[in-house]
Coordinates of C-alpha atoms in Angstrom, one line a residue:
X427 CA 39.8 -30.0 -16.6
X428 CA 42.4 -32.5 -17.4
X429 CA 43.7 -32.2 -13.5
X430 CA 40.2 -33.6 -13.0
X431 CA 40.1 -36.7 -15.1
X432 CA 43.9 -37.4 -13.1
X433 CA 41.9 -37.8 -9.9
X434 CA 40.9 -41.2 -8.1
X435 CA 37.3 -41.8 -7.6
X436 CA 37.4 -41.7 -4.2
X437 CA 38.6 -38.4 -4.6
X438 CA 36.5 -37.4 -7.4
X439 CA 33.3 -38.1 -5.5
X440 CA 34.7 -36.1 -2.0
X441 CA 35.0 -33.1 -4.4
X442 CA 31.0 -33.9 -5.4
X443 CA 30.1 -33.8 -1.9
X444 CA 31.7 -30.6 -1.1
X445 CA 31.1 -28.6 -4.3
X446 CA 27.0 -29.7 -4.8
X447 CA 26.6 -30.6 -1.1
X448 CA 28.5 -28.7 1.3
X449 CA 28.7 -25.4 -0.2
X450 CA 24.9 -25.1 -1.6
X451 CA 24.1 -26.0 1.8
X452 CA 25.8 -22.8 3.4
X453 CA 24.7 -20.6 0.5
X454 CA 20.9 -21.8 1.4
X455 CA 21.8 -20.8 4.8
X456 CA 23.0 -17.6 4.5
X457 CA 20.0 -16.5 1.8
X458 CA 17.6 -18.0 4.3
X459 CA 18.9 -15.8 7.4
X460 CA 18.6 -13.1 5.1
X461 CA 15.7 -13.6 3.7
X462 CA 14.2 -14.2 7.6
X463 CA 15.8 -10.7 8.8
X464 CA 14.1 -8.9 5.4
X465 CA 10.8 -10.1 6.4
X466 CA 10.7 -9.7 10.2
X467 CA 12.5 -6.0 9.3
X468 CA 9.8 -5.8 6.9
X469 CA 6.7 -6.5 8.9
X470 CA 8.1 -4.8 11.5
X471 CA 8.2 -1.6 9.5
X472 CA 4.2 -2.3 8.6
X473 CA 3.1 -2.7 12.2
X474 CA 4.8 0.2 12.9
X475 CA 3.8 2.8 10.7
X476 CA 0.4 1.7 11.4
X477 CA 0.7 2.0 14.8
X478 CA 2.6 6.0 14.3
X479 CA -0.1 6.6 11.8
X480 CA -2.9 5.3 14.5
X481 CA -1.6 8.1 16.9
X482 CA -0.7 10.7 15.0
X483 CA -4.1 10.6 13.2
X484 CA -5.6 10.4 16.9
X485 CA -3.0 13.8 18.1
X486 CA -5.2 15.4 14.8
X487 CA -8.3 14.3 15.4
X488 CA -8.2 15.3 18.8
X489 CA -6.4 19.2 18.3
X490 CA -9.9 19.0 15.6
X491 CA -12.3 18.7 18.3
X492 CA -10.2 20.9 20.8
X493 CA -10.5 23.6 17.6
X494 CA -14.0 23.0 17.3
X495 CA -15.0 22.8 20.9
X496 CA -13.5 26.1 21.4
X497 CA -14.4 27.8 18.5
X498 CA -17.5 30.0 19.8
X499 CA -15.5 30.7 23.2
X500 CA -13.7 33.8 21.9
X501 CA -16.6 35.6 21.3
X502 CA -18.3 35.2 24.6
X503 CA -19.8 37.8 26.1
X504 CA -17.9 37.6 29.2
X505 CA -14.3 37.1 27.6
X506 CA -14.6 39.7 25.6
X507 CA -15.6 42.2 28.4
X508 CA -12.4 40.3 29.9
X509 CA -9.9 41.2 27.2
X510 CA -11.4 45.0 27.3
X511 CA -11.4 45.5 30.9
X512 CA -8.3 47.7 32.8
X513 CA -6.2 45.7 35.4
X514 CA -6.4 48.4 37.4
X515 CA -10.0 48.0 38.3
X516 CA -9.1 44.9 40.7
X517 CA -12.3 44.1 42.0
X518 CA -14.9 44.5 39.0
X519 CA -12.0 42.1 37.2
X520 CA -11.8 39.9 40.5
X521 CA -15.8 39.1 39.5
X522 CA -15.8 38.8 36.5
X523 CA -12.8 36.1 36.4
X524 CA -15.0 34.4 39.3
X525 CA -18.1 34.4 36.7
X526 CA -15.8 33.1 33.8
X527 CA -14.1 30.1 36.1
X528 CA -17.9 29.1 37.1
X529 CA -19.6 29.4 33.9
X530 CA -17.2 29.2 31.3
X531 CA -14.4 27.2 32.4
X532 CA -16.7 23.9 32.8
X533 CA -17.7 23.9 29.3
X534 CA -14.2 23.8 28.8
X535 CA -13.1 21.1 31.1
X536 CA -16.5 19.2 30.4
X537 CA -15.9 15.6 28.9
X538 CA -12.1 16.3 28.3
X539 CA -10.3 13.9 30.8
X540 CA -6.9 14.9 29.0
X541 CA -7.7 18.5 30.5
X542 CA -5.1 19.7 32.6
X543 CA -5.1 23.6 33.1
X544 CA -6.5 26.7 31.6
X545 CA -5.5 30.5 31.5
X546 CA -6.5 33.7 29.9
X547 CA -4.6 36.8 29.4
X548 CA -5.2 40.5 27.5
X549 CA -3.4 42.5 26.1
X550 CA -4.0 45.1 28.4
X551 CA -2.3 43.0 31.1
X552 CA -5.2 41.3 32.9
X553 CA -4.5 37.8 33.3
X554 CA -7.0 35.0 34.8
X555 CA -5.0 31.7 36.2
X556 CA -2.1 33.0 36.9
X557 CA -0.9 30.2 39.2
X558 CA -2.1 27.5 36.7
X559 CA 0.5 28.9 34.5
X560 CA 3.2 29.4 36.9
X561 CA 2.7 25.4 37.3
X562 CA 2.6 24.8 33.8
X563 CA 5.7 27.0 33.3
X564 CA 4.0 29.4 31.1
X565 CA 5.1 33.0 30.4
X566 CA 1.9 35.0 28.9
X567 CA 4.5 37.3 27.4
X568 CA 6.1 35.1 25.1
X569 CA 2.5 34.7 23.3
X570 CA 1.7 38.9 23.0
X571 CA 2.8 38.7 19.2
X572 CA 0.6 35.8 17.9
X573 CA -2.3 36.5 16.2
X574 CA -3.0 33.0 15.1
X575 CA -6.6 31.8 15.5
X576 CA -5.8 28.2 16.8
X577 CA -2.3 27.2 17.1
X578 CA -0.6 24.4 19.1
X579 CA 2.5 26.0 21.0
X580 CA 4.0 23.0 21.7
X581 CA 5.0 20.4 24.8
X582 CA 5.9 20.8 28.0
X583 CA 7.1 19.1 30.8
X584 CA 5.1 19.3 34.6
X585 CA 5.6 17.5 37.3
X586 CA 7.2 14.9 35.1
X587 CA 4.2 14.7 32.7
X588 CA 4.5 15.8 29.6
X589 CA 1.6 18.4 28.6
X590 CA 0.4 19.8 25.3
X591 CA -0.1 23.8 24.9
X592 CA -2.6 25.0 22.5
X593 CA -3.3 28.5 21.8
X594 CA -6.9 30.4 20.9
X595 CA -6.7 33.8 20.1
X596 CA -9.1 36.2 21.0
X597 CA -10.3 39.0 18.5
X598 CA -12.2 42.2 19.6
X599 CA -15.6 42.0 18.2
X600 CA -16.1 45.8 18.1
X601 CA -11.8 46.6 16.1
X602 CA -11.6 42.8 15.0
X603 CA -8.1 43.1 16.6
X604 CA -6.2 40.8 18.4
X605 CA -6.9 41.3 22.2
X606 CA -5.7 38.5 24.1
X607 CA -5.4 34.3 24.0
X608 CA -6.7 31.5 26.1
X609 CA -4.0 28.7 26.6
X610 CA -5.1 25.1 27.2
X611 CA -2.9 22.7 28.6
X612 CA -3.5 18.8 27.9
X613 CA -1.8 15.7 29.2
X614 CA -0.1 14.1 26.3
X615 CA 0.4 10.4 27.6
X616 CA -3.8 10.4 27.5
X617 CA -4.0 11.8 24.3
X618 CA -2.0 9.3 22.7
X619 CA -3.2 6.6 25.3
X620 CA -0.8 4.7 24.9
X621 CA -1.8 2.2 27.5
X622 CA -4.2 0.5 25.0
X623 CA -2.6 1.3 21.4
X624 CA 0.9 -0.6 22.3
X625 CA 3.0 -2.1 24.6
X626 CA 5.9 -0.2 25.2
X627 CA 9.1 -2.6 25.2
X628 CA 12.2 -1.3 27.7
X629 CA 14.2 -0.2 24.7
X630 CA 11.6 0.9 22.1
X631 CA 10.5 4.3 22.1
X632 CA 7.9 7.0 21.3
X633 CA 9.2 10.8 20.4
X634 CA 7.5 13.7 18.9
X635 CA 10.0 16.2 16.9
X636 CA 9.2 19.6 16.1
X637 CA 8.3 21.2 12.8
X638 CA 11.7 21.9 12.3
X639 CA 12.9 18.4 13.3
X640 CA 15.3 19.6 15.6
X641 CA 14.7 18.9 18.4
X642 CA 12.8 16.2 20.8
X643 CA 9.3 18.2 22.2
X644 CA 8.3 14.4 23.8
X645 CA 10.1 11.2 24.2
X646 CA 9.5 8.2 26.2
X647 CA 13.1 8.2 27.3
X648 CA 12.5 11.5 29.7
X649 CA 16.2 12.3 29.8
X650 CA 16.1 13.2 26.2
X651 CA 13.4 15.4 26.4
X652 CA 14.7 18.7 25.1
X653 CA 17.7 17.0 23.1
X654 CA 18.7 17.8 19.4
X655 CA 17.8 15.5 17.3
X656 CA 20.8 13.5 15.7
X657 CA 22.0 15.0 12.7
X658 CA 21.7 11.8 10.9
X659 CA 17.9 12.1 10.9
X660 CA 17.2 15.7 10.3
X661 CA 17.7 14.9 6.5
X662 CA 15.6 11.8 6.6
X663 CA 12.7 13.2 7.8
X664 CA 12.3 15.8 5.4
X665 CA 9.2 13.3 3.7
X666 CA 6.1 12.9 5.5
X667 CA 6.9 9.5 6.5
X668 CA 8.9 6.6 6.2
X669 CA 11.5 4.6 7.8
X670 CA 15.3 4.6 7.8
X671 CA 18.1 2.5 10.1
X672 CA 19.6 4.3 12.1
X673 CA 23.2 3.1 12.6
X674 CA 24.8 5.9 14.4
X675 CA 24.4 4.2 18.4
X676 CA 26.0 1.2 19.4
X677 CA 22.9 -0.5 18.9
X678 CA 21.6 0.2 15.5
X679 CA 17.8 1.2 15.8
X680 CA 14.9 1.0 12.9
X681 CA 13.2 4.3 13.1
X682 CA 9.4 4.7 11.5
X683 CA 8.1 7.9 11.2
X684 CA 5.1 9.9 10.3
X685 CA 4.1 13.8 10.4
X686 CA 1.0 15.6 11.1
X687 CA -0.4 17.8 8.4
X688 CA -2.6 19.9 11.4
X689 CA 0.6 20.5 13.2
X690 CA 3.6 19.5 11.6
X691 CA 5.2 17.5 14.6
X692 CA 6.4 14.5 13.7
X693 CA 5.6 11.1 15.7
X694 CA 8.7 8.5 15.7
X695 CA 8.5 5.2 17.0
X696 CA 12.5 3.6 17.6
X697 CA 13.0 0.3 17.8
X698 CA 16.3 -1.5 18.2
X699 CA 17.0 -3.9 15.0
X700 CA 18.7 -6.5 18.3
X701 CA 15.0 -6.7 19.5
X702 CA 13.4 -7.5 16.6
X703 CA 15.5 -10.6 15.2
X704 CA 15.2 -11.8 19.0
X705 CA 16.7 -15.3 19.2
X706 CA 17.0 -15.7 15.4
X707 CA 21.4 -14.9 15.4
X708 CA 20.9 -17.8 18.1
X709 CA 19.2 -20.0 16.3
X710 CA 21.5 -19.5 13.3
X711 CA 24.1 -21.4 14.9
X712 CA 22.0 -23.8 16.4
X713 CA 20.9 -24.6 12.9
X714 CA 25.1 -24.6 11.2
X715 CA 26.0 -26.8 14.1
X716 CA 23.7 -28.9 13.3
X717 CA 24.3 -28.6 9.5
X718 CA 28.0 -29.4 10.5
X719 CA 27.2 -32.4 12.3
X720 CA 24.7 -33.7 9.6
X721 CA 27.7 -33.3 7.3
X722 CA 30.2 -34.9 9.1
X723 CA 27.9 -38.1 9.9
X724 CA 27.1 -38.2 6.1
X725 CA 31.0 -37.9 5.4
X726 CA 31.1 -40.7 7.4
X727 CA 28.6 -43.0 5.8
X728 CA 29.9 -41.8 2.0
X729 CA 33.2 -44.2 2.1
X730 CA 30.2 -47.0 2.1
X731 CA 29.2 -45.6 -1.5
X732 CA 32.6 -46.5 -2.8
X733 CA 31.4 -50.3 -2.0
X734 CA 28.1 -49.7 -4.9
X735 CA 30.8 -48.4 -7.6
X736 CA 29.6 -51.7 -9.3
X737 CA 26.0 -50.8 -9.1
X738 CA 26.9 -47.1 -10.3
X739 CA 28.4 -48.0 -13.3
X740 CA 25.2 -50.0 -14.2
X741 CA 23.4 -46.6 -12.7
X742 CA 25.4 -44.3 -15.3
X743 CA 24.9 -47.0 -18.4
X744 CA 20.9 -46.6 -17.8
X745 CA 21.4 -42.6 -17.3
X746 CA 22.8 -42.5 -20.5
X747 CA 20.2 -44.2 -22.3
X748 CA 17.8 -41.9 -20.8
X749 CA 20.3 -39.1 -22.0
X750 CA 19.7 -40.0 -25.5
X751 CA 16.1 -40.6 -25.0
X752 CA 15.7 -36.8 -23.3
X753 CA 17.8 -35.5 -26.6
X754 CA 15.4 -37.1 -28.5
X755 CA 12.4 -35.7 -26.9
X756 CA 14.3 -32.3 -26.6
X757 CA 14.6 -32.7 -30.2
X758 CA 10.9 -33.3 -31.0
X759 CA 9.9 -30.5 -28.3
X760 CA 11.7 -28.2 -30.5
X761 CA 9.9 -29.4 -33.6
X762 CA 6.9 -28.6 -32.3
X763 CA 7.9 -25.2 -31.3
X764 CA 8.8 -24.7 -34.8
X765 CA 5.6 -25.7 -36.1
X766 CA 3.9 -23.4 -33.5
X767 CA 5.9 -20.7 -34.8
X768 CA 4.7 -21.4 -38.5
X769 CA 1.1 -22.0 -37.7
X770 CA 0.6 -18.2 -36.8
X771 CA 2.2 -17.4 -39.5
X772 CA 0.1 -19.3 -42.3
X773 CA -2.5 -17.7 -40.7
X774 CA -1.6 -14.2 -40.8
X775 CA -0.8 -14.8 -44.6
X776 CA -3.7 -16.7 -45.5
X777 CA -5.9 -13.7 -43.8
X778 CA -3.1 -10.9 -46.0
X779 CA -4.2 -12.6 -49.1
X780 CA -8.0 -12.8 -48.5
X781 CA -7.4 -9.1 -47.9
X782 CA -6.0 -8.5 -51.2
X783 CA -8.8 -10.3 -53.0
X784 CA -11.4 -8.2 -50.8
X785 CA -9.2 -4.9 -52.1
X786 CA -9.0 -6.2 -55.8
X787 CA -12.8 -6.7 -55.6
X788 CA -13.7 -3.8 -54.4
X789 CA -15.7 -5.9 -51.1
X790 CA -14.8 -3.4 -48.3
X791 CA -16.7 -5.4 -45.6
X792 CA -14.4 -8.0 -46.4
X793 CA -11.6 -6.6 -46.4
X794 CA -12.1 -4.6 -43.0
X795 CA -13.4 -7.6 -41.3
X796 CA -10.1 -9.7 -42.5
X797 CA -8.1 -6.8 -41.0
X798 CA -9.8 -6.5 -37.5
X799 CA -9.2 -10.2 -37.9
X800 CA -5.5 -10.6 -38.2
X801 CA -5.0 -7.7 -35.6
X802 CA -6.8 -9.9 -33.2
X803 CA -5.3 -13.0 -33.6
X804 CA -1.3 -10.8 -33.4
X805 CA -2.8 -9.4 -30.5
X806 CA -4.2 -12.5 -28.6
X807 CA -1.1 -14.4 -29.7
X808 CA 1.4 -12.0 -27.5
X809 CA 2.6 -12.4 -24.4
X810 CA -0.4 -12.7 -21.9
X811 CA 1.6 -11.8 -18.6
X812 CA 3.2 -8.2 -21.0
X813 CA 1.5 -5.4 -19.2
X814 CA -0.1 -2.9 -22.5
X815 CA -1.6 0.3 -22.3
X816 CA -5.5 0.7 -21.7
X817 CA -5.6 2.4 -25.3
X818 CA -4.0 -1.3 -27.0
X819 CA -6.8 -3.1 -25.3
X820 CA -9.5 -0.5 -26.2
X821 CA -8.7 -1.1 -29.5
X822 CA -8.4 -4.7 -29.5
X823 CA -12.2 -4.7 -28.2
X824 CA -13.3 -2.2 -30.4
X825 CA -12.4 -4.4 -33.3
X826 CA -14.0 -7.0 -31.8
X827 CA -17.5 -5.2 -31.8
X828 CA -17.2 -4.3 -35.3
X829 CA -16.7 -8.1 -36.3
X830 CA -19.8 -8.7 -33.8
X831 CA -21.7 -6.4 -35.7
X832 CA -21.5 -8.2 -38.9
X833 CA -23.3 -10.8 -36.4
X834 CA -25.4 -9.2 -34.7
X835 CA -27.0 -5.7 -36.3
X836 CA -28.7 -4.3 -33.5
X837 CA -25.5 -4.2 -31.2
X838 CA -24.4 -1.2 -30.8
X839 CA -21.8 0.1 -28.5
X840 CA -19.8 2.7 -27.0
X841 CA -16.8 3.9 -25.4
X842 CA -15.7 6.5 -23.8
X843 CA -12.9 6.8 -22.0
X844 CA -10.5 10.3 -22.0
X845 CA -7.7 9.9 -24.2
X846 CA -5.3 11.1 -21.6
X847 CA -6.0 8.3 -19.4
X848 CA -5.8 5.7 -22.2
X849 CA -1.5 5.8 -21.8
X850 CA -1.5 5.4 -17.9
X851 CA -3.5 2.6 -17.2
X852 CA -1.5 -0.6 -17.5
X853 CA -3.7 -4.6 -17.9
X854 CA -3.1 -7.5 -19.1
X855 CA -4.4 -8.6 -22.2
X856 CA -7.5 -10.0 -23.2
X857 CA -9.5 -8.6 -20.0
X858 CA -12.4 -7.0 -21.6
X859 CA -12.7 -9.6 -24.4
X860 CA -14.1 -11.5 -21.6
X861 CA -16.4 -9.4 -20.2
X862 CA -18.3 -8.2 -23.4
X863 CA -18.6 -12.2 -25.0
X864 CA -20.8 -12.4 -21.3
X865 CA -22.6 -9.6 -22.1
X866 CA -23.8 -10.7 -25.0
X867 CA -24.0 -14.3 -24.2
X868 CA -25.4 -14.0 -20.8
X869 CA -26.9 -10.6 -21.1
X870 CA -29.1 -10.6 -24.1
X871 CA -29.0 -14.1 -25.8
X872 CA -29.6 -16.8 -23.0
X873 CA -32.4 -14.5 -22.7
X874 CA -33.8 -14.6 -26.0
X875 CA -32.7 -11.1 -26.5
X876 CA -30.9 -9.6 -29.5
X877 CA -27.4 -8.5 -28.6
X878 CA -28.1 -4.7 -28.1
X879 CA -26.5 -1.9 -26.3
X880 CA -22.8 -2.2 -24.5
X881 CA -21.6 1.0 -22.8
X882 CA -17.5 1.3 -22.5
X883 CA -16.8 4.1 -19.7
X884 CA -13.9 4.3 -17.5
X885 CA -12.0 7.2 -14.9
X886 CA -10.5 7.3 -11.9
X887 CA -11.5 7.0 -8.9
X888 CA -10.9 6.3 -5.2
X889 CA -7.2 5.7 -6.0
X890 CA -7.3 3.7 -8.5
X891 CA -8.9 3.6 -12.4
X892 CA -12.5 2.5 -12.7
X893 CA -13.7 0.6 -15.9
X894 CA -17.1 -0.2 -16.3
X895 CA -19.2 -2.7 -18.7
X896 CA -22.7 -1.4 -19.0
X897 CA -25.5 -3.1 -20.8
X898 CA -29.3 -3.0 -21.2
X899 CA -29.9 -6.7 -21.3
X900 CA -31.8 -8.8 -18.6
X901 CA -29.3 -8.6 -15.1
X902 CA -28.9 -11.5 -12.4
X903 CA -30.9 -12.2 -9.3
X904 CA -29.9 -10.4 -5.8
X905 CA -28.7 -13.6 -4.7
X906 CA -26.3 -14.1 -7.7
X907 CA -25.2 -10.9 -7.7
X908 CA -24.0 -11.1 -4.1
X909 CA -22.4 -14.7 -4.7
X910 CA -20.5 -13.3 -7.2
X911 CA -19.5 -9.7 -5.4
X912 CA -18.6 -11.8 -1.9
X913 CA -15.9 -14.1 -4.0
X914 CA -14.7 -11.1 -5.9
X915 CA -14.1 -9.5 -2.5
X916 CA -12.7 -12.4 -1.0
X917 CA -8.6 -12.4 0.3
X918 CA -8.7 -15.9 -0.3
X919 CA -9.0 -15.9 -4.3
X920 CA -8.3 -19.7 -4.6
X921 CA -10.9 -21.0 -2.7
X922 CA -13.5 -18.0 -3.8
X923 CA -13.1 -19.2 -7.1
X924 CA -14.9 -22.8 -6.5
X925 CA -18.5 -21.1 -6.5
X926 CA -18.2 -18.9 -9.6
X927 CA -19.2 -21.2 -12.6
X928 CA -18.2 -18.1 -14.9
X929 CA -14.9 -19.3 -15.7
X930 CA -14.0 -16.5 -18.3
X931 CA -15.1 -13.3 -15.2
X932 CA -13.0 -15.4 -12.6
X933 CA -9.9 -15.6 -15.0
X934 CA -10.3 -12.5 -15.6
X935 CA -10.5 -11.2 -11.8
X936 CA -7.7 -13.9 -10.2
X937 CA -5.5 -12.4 -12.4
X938 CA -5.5 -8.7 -11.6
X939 CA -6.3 -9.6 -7.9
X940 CA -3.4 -12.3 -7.3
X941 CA -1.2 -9.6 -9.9
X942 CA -2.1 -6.3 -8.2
X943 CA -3.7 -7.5 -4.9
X944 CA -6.6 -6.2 -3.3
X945 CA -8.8 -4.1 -4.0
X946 CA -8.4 -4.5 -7.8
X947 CA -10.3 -6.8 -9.5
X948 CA -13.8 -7.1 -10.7
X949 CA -17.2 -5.8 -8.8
X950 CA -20.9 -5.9 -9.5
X951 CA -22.0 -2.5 -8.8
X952 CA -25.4 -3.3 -10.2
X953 CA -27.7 -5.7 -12.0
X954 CA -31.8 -6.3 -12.7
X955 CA -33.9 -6.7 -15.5
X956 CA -33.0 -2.8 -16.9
X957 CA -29.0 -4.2 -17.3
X958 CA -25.6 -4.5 -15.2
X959 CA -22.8 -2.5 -14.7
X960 CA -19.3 -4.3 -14.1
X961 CA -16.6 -2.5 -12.6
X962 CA -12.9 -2.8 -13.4
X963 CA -10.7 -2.0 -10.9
X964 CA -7.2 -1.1 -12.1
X965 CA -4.0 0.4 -10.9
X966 CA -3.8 3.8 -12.2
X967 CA -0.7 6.5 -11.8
X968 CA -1.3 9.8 -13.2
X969 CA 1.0 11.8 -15.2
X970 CA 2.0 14.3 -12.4
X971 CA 2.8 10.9 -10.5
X972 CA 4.9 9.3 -13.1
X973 CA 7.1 12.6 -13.6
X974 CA 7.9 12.5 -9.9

């Protein structure tokens, strides 16, 4: 440091500029490019996966209703004197296919606009739409061994349209043997209708990948269709969804992903990581140009400071004598703290000693009321924003009933919760302390009730852990009830909070909602003049879960 103190002023307050000036000011740039990149990346991956999810849930409801629609078909009278008839009798099989394409094949094609061809074969040989699948590129023989009820075969190309094969089997209702398949073909592009989900940029992508994820059975790029997929994805898609970057291509591409539990294809939506920073690289040196220039203009103006050294000097003198005055204060801050830390302390021991003269006197009350005590006050003095186990706060509130019922002696109470559950469900403290003081202020004594019963319950639920407050006490009015449930389900938890005047149920719900987001929190599922039940919505992870 001594090199330092050798250094003119001038020179000392150029190396100010630059070390707390220039540099932090490049730093801040680089973490804010950074941090802009993560988040467009990031939302980008959101919108995404909604938007595979969206049509991959669509390709499943849709094979549903195709499985359901033609359900009953197999055992229609005229398809299964179809799949029994000889080939050889040409004529009596020439009318009967005329019978099934103007009876049966419109309940088929009926209110399916994504309907592009139908044909029937047995396994005797007879075949009905024969040229339908010479269009659709269709050999019946490649299908003789399956004796799956409902299957989808996979995609095809016609025409330049990609088409979706899905396969009914048709069982002899006399042998309940496999006798022959019908073969639908649908148009893909209006199955997924794309049109009116998304957009389609000119290098973002749609594919669908086999069960195998080998190869491409669809993609919006038509010369790939057929292709291997890269060998840098197969091992990423082995979950059902996600997202990975794929950095194999010239242009490195973000690729979201999501697969089918019906029919194990997976839908994969590319999108190249160029297009979605757009003009931000741009703008990045837009903004150090202009940095630089800012810089060099206040280089510039800085020889003028060297003109104030006078005032500086009277500038340092006064920051010193605040220097002394902030060690002072520093100083009594940490006096304070000490005392702080000794108050508890005197308290603890004062309540240890009015144990022992409870024990000595034989006054067991006294004694287990000073120890329920002293465990509440250690417990309520810990860290508030430390996540504990459901089972510490369960018995934080259990000991505060017992001391309640030295108060109160008709209050009675309750819980029951599994003891498996009590080690998974992580809160903050203090949340059903809360809760039960409005019970029995709200519930039974503004009332001119006697505190009475309060019911403890609590599993999970819905995807998360539901803990509920039960009491028999008089409830709130309807309107109350849905003032309160509307600001508990509100995204906006500041501003909800402004019509609640129960300060310790808000507390209690802005901090698990602005902790955990939504939905957790609190909820009203019920109250009137036979009691209210309070719901606690927490996080929850089982154990199967947590081993994973």
């Amino acid at each position: 440091m001594n090199w330092i103190r050798s250094l003119t002023i001038k020179k000392k307050l150029t190396l100010f500029f630059l070390v707390f000036f220039c540099i932090p000011f490049l730093i801040i740039g680089v973490i804010w490019y950074n941090k802009s990149t993560q988040t467009i990346e990031n939302s980008a991956v959101y919108y995404n996966t909604q938007w595979v999810r969206q049509l991959n849930k669509r390709l499943d409801e849709y094979f549903a209703r195709i499985k359901l629609d033609t359900q009953t078909l197999p055992g229609d009278p005229r398809i299964q004197q179809f799949v029994k008839y000889d080939p050889s009798d040409a004529y009596s099989l020439y009318l009967l296919k005329q019978e099934i394409s103007q009876e049966v094949y419109p309940k088929i094609a009926y209110g399916n606009n994504e309907f592009a061809g139908f044909y029937m074969y047995s396994l005797k040989g007879a075949v009905l739409g024969d040229q339908i699948a010479d269009r659709l590129g269709v050999n019946f023989r490649d299908f003789n061994e399956q004796e799956e009820s409902f299957k989808v075969i996979g995609i095809q190309k016609v025409g330049g349209v990609p088409v979706v094969m899905v396969q009914r089997g048709i069982f002899d209702n006399v042998t309940f043997s496999f006798a022959g398949a019908m073969i639908y073909a649908f148009s893909l592009e209006r199955m997924l209708d794309m049109g009116d989900s998304r957009k389609l940029g000119d290098d973002d992508h749609i594919a669908i990948i086999d069960a195998a994820n080998r190869q491409f059975l669809y993609h919006s790029d038509s010369a790939k269709w057929g292709e291997e997929v890269p060998s840098g994805w197969r091992d990423k898609l082995e979950e059902t969804g996600g997202y990975f970057i794929d950095r194999t291509s010239e242009d490195h591409k973000m690729i979201v992903y999501h697969t089918s539990e019906a029919t194990g294809m997976t839908l994969a939506s590319e999108v190249p990581l160029n297009q979605l920073v757009g003009t931000l690289p741009n703008l990045r040196t837009i903004t150090v140009i202009v940095g630089l220039v800012i810089l060099a203009l206040a280089f510039i103006t800085f020889n003028k400071i060297l003109l104030e050294v006078k005032r500086l000097v009277e500038v340092i003198h006064l920051s010193r004598i605040e220097h002394k005055d902030m060690e002072l204060k520093q100083r009594e801050a940490r006096l304070q703290a000490l005392q702080s830390q000794i108050n508890p302390h005197f308290l603890y021991n004062s309540l240890e000693i009015i144990n022992s003269y409870a024990v000595v006197a034989k006054i067991r009350p006294i004694s287990q009321m000073t120890v329920m005590l002293a465990g509440m006050f250690r417990y309520s003095a810990s860290d508030p924003q430390h996540l504990v186990p459901l089972r510490e706060e369960i018995h934080h509130i259990r000991n505060y009933l017992r001391i309640q019922q030295e108060r109160y002696e008709l209050l009675r109470f309750q819980i029951t919760v599994e003891d498996r559950y009590l080690d998974q469900v992580q809160l903050f403290r203090l949340i059903l302390q809360p809760i039960v003081e409005n019970v029995i202020i709200h519930a039974y004594e503004n009332h001119g009730l006697h505190p009475g019963e309060v019911l403890v319950t609590g599993q999970p639920a819905d995807g998360c852990f539901k803990l509920q407050v039960i009491d028999k006490g008089r409830g709130m009015a309807p309107d109350t009830m849905a003032k309160f449930n509307a600001a508990f389900d509100s995204e906006d938890v500041e501003s909800a909070g402004k019509a609640i005047r129960q300060i310790g149920l808000w507390n209690v719900h802005s901090r698990l909602r602005l902790a955990f987001g939504s939905p957790y929190g609190l909820h009203i599922l019920h109250s009137d003049e036979a009691g209210t039940c309070l719901e606690i919505r927490l996080p929850y992870h089982s154990t199967d879960e947590i081993s994973a």
